[in-house]
Tab-separated table of C-alpha atoms and ligand atoms in Angstrom:
chain	number	residue	atom	x	y	z
A	1	MET	CA	-7.929	-58.024	-15.501
A	2	LYS	CA	-10.992	-59.669	-17.285
A	3	LEU	CA	-11.912	-58.879	-20.681
A	4	LEU	CA	-15.618	-59.708	-21.755
A	5	GLY	CA	-15.891	-59.788	-25.724
A	6	SER	CA	-16.227	-62.553	-28.460
A	7	THR	CA	-13.779	-63.878	-30.829
A	8	THR	CA	-15.424	-62.061	-34.013
A	9	SER	CA	-15.834	-58.623	-32.756
A	10	PRO	CA	-13.107	-56.018	-34.401
A	11	TYR	CA	-13.523	-53.919	-31.413
A	12	VAL	CA	-12.826	-56.781	-29.137
A	13	ARG	CA	-9.734	-57.760	-31.201
A	14	ARG	CA	-8.076	-54.502	-31.030
A	15	THR	CA	-8.296	-54.616	-27.318
A	16	ARG	CA	-7.023	-58.213	-27.206
A	17	LEU	CA	-4.026	-57.012	-29.314
A	18	LEU	CA	-3.386	-53.969	-27.215
A	19	LEU	CA	-3.174	-56.589	-24.439
A	20	ALA	CA	-0.578	-59.135	-26.136
A	21	GLY	CA	1.708	-60.426	-23.845
A	22	ARG	CA	-0.015	-59.304	-20.762
A	23	PRO	CA	-1.903	-61.535	-18.187
A	24	TYR	CA	-5.554	-61.357	-18.244
A	25	GLU	CA	-8.557	-63.662	-18.520
A	26	PHE	CA	-10.450	-63.482	-21.855
A	27	VAL	CA	-14.211	-64.539	-21.473
A	28	ASP	CA	-15.848	-65.392	-24.819
A	29	LEU	CA	-19.396	-64.503	-25.071
A	30	ALA	CA	-22.131	-65.538	-27.429
A	31	ILE	CA	-23.992	-62.016	-27.035
A	32	TYR	CA	-26.868	-62.696	-29.150
A	33	ALA	CA	-27.601	-66.020	-27.709
A	34	GLU	CA	-26.865	-67.890	-24.415
A	35	ASP	CA	-24.499	-65.290	-22.667
A	36	ARG	CA	-26.867	-62.078	-23.338
A	37	ASP	CA	-27.594	-62.124	-19.599
A	38	VAL	CA	-24.005	-61.808	-18.658
A	39	LEU	CA	-23.777	-59.036	-20.940
A	40	ARG	CA	-26.924	-57.444	-19.479
A	41	SER	CA	-25.295	-57.729	-16.154
A	42	HIS	CA	-22.324	-55.939	-17.063
A	43	ASN	CA	-22.923	-53.279	-19.679
A	44	PRO	CA	-26.197	-51.410	-19.827
A	45	ALA	CA	-25.022	-50.174	-23.368
A	46	LEU	CA	-25.159	-54.052	-24.347
A	47	ARG	CA	-21.854	-53.762	-26.529
A	48	ILE	CA	-18.273	-55.370	-26.176
A	49	PRO	CA	-15.668	-55.143	-25.192
A	50	VAL	CA	-15.902	-54.720	-21.485
A	51	LEU	CA	-13.042	-54.585	-19.287
A	52	GLN	CA	-12.990	-55.251	-15.548
A	53	ASP	CA	-9.982	-54.582	-13.427
A	54	GLY	CA	-10.489	-55.224	-9.733
A	55	ASP	CA	-13.549	-52.909	-8.696
A	56	LEU	CA	-13.321	-50.839	-11.856
A	57	THR	CA	-15.387	-51.702	-15.069
A	58	LEU	CA	-15.040	-49.989	-18.360
A	59	PHE	CA	-17.275	-50.037	-21.691
A	60	ASP	CA	-16.089	-49.164	-24.985
A	61	SER	CA	-12.770	-50.281	-26.585
A	62	ARG	CA	-11.604	-46.488	-26.873
A	63	VAL	CA	-12.196	-45.880	-23.133
A	64	ILE	CA	-10.488	-48.898	-22.296
A	65	SER	CA	-7.384	-47.908	-24.367
A	66	ARG	CA	-6.987	-45.216	-22.576
A	67	TYR	CA	-7.191	-46.782	-19.221
A	68	LEU	CA	-4.683	-49.221	-20.377
A	69	GLY	CA	-2.219	-46.544	-21.607
A	70	GLN	CA	-2.201	-44.731	-18.357
A	71	LYS	CA	-1.986	-48.166	-16.302
A	72	PHE	CA	1.110	-49.061	-18.666
A	73	GLN	CA	2.352	-45.557	-18.638
A	74	GLN	CA	2.421	-45.132	-22.369
A	75	PRO	CA	2.453	-41.653	-24.109
A	76	ALA	CA	-1.233	-40.394	-24.664
A	77	LEU	CA	-2.324	-40.450	-28.587
A	78	SER	CA	-1.639	-37.363	-30.462
A	79	TRP	CA	-4.550	-35.391	-31.744
A	80	ASP	CA	-3.842	-36.459	-35.410
A	81	GLU	CA	-3.914	-39.960	-33.881
A	82	GLU	CA	-7.250	-39.388	-32.296
A	83	ASN	CA	-8.563	-38.315	-35.663
A	84	LEU	CA	-7.269	-41.412	-37.284
A	85	LEU	CA	-9.245	-43.488	-34.749
A	86	THR	CA	-12.361	-41.525	-35.140
A	87	VAL	CA	-12.392	-42.265	-39.099
A	88	ILE	CA	-11.429	-46.001	-38.117
A	89	ASP	CA	-14.175	-46.038	-35.552
A	90	ALA	CA	-16.629	-44.396	-38.101
A	91	ALA	CA	-15.933	-46.999	-40.899
A	92	ASN	CA	-16.354	-49.655	-38.334
A	93	ASP	CA	-19.836	-48.700	-36.848
A	94	ALA	CA	-21.012	-47.923	-40.215
A	95	TYR	CA	-19.996	-51.531	-41.335
A	96	VAL	CA	-21.666	-52.996	-37.841
A	97	VAL	CA	-24.888	-51.457	-39.107
A	98	LEU	CA	-24.618	-52.814	-42.609
A	99	PHE	CA	-23.605	-56.154	-41.230
A	100	GLN	CA	-26.525	-56.223	-38.813
A	101	ALA	CA	-28.823	-55.156	-41.339
A	102	GLN	CA	-27.696	-57.809	-43.784
A	103	ARG	CA	-28.200	-60.347	-41.218
A	104	SER	CA	-31.569	-59.181	-40.254
A	105	GLY	CA	-32.600	-59.970	-43.950
A	106	ILE	CA	-32.861	-56.192	-44.961
A	107	ASP	CA	-31.413	-55.166	-48.392
A	108	THR	CA	-28.743	-52.841	-47.808
A	109	GLN	CA	-28.137	-51.822	-51.358
A	110	GLN	CA	-31.650	-50.183	-51.292
A	111	ASP	CA	-31.745	-46.363	-51.962
A	112	SER	CA	-32.925	-45.256	-48.329
A	113	MET	CA	-31.248	-42.662	-46.090
A	114	LEU	CA	-29.942	-45.033	-43.542
A	115	PHE	CA	-28.024	-47.078	-45.929
A	116	ASN	CA	-27.084	-44.353	-48.111
A	117	LEU	CA	-25.405	-42.488	-45.044
A	118	GLN	CA	-23.618	-45.735	-44.120
A	119	ARG	CA	-22.245	-46.423	-47.438
A	120	GLU	CA	-21.090	-42.910	-48.230
A	121	ARG	CA	-19.240	-42.797	-44.722
A	122	VAL	CA	-17.700	-46.157	-45.199
A	123	GLU	CA	-16.424	-45.011	-48.827
A	124	LYS	CA	-15.126	-41.746	-47.676
A	125	SER	CA	-13.387	-43.279	-44.607
A	126	LEU	CA	-11.679	-46.095	-46.018
A	127	LYS	CA	-10.471	-43.854	-49.034
A	128	GLU	CA	-9.371	-41.582	-46.191
A	129	LEU	CA	-7.672	-44.414	-44.271
A	130	ALA	CA	-6.024	-45.695	-47.697
A	131	ASP	CA	-4.665	-42.415	-48.274
A	132	LYS	CA	-3.062	-42.153	-44.801
A	133	VAL	CA	-1.478	-45.656	-45.068
A	134	LYS	CA	0.080	-44.515	-48.312
A	135	ALA	CA	1.411	-41.152	-46.618
A	136	GLY	CA	2.936	-43.350	-43.530
A	137	ALA	CA	0.533	-42.743	-40.996
A	138	PHE	CA	0.306	-46.371	-40.088
A	139	ASP	CA	4.068	-47.329	-40.519
A	140	HIS	CA	4.567	-48.153	-36.679
A	141	TRP	CA	2.583	-50.922	-34.942
A	142	ASN	CA	0.823	-48.777	-32.150
A	143	TYR	CA	-2.891	-48.494	-31.268
A	144	PRO	CA	-4.031	-46.826	-34.370
A	145	SER	CA	-2.349	-49.458	-36.413
A	146	ILE	CA	-3.940	-52.193	-34.122
A	147	CYS	CA	-7.238	-50.798	-34.944
A	148	LEU	CA	-7.006	-50.291	-38.482
A	149	TYR	CA	-5.662	-53.963	-38.577
A	150	SER	CA	-8.930	-55.343	-36.643
A	151	LEU	CA	-11.031	-53.490	-38.804
A	152	ILE	CA	-9.689	-54.481	-42.552
A	153	ASP	CA	-9.208	-58.129	-41.374
A	154	TRP	CA	-12.802	-58.074	-39.925
A	155	LEU	CA	-14.017	-56.671	-43.194
A	156	ASP	CA	-12.148	-59.591	-45.256
A	157	PHE	CA	-13.149	-62.066	-42.796
A	158	ARG	CA	-17.067	-61.078	-43.148
A	159	GLU	CA	-16.796	-60.203	-46.872
A	160	LEU	CA	-18.222	-56.868	-46.586
A	161	ASN	CA	-15.776	-54.753	-48.851
A	162	ASP	CA	-13.985	-55.807	-51.924
A	163	PHE	CA	-10.959	-53.556	-51.620
A	164	LYS	CA	-10.986	-52.336	-55.152
A	165	GLY	CA	-8.933	-49.067	-55.231
A	166	LEU	CA	-8.362	-49.579	-51.621
A	167	GLU	CA	-5.375	-52.096	-52.065
A	168	ALA	CA	-3.143	-50.098	-49.703
A	169	LEU	CA	-5.394	-51.047	-47.020
A	170	THR	CA	-5.033	-55.050	-47.645
A	171	GLU	CA	-1.252	-54.564	-48.118
A	172	PHE	CA	-0.967	-52.870	-44.742
A	173	ARG	CA	-2.845	-56.011	-43.186
A	174	ASP	CA	-1.069	-58.341	-45.021
A	175	ARG	CA	2.369	-56.483	-43.924
A	176	ASN	CA	1.422	-56.786	-40.238
A	177	ARG	CA	0.337	-60.555	-40.119
A	178	GLN	CA	3.367	-61.338	-37.931
A	179	GLN	CA	2.729	-58.871	-35.121
A	180	PRO	CA	2.277	-60.011	-31.641
A	181	GLY	CA	-1.419	-61.588	-30.888
A	182	ILE	CA	-2.408	-61.429	-34.719
A	183	ALA	CA	-2.620	-65.245	-35.223
A	184	GLU	CA	-4.064	-65.853	-31.632
A	185	THR	CA	-6.874	-63.614	-32.325
A	186	ASP	CA	-7.627	-64.576	-36.076
A	187	PRO	CA	-11.520	-64.930	-36.197
A	188	ARG	CA	-11.066	-67.757	-38.611
A	189	ASN	CA	-9.466	-69.987	-36.203
A	190	THR	CA	-12.051	-70.012	-33.596
B	201	LIG	N1	-17.761	-47.909	-29.406
B	201	LIG	C1	-17.898	-49.214	-29.054
B	201	LIG	C2	-18.595	-50.132	-30.133
B	201	LIG	C3	-18.480	-51.446	-29.839
B	201	LIG	C4	-19.491	-52.373	-30.808
B	201	LIG	O1	-19.811	-51.957	-31.626
B	201	LIG	N2	-19.323	-53.580	-30.345
B	201	LIG	C5	-20.320	-54.726	-31.163
B	201	LIG	C6	-19.464	-56.072	-31.451
B	201	LIG	S1	-18.268	-55.904	-32.960
B	201	LIG	C7	-21.408	-54.856	-30.313
B	201	LIG	O2	-21.244	-55.214	-28.909
B	201	LIG	N3	-22.439	-55.124	-30.817
B	201	LIG	C8	-23.644	-55.473	-30.314
B	201	LIG	C9	-24.999	-54.750	-30.733
B	201	LIG	O3	-24.680	-53.782	-31.601
B	201	LIG	O4	-26.022	-54.980	-30.425
B	201	LIG	C10	-16.489	-49.754	-28.873
B	201	LIG	O5	-15.476	-49.161	-29.355
B	201	LIG	O6	-16.109	-50.516	-27.951
């Protein structure tokens, strides 16, 4: 298997954590620079991660996780776990928009529909995730926990959220620092 991605993307990190301890080749791409043609030739959606397994090419971390779950004969996620993933993805996608806007020199604190919607979405979804952590929904190291870890650690790495009132999320991250693959995939070490 070959995984195309980058060392900073939270969506790629979740896939690398899912693959921790298994043999695969990781291809680190500069998708906004010299490797953009490689991305163009592999994924028309122009996003990472992309997984190649033999003749099969898959886009999107959630689809890749379903494929790997079947390949390694792991139980499917429950509907509650699917909902957790949807909330994690909502916060993650909204923060990718805010981050890209910031990098484009746009004031993301401005009172405009696009940014108001993203800010409301991250506030609501992170609060929900903090409540779910407190309720024990992330007590086991499984795919939802891997995705939550990748999101929280990326927000911290990029300094996108101050986590005031959301300490349950940073405490969850700190409790899981020793899990398989975490140190090797830390974006600060690359
Ligand atoms: N739903 C996708 C989201 C992937 C995604 O947004 N990846 C970002 C990197 S963190 C990306 O490729 N962004 C490129 C772009 O937006 O142009 C997944 O789960 O794989």
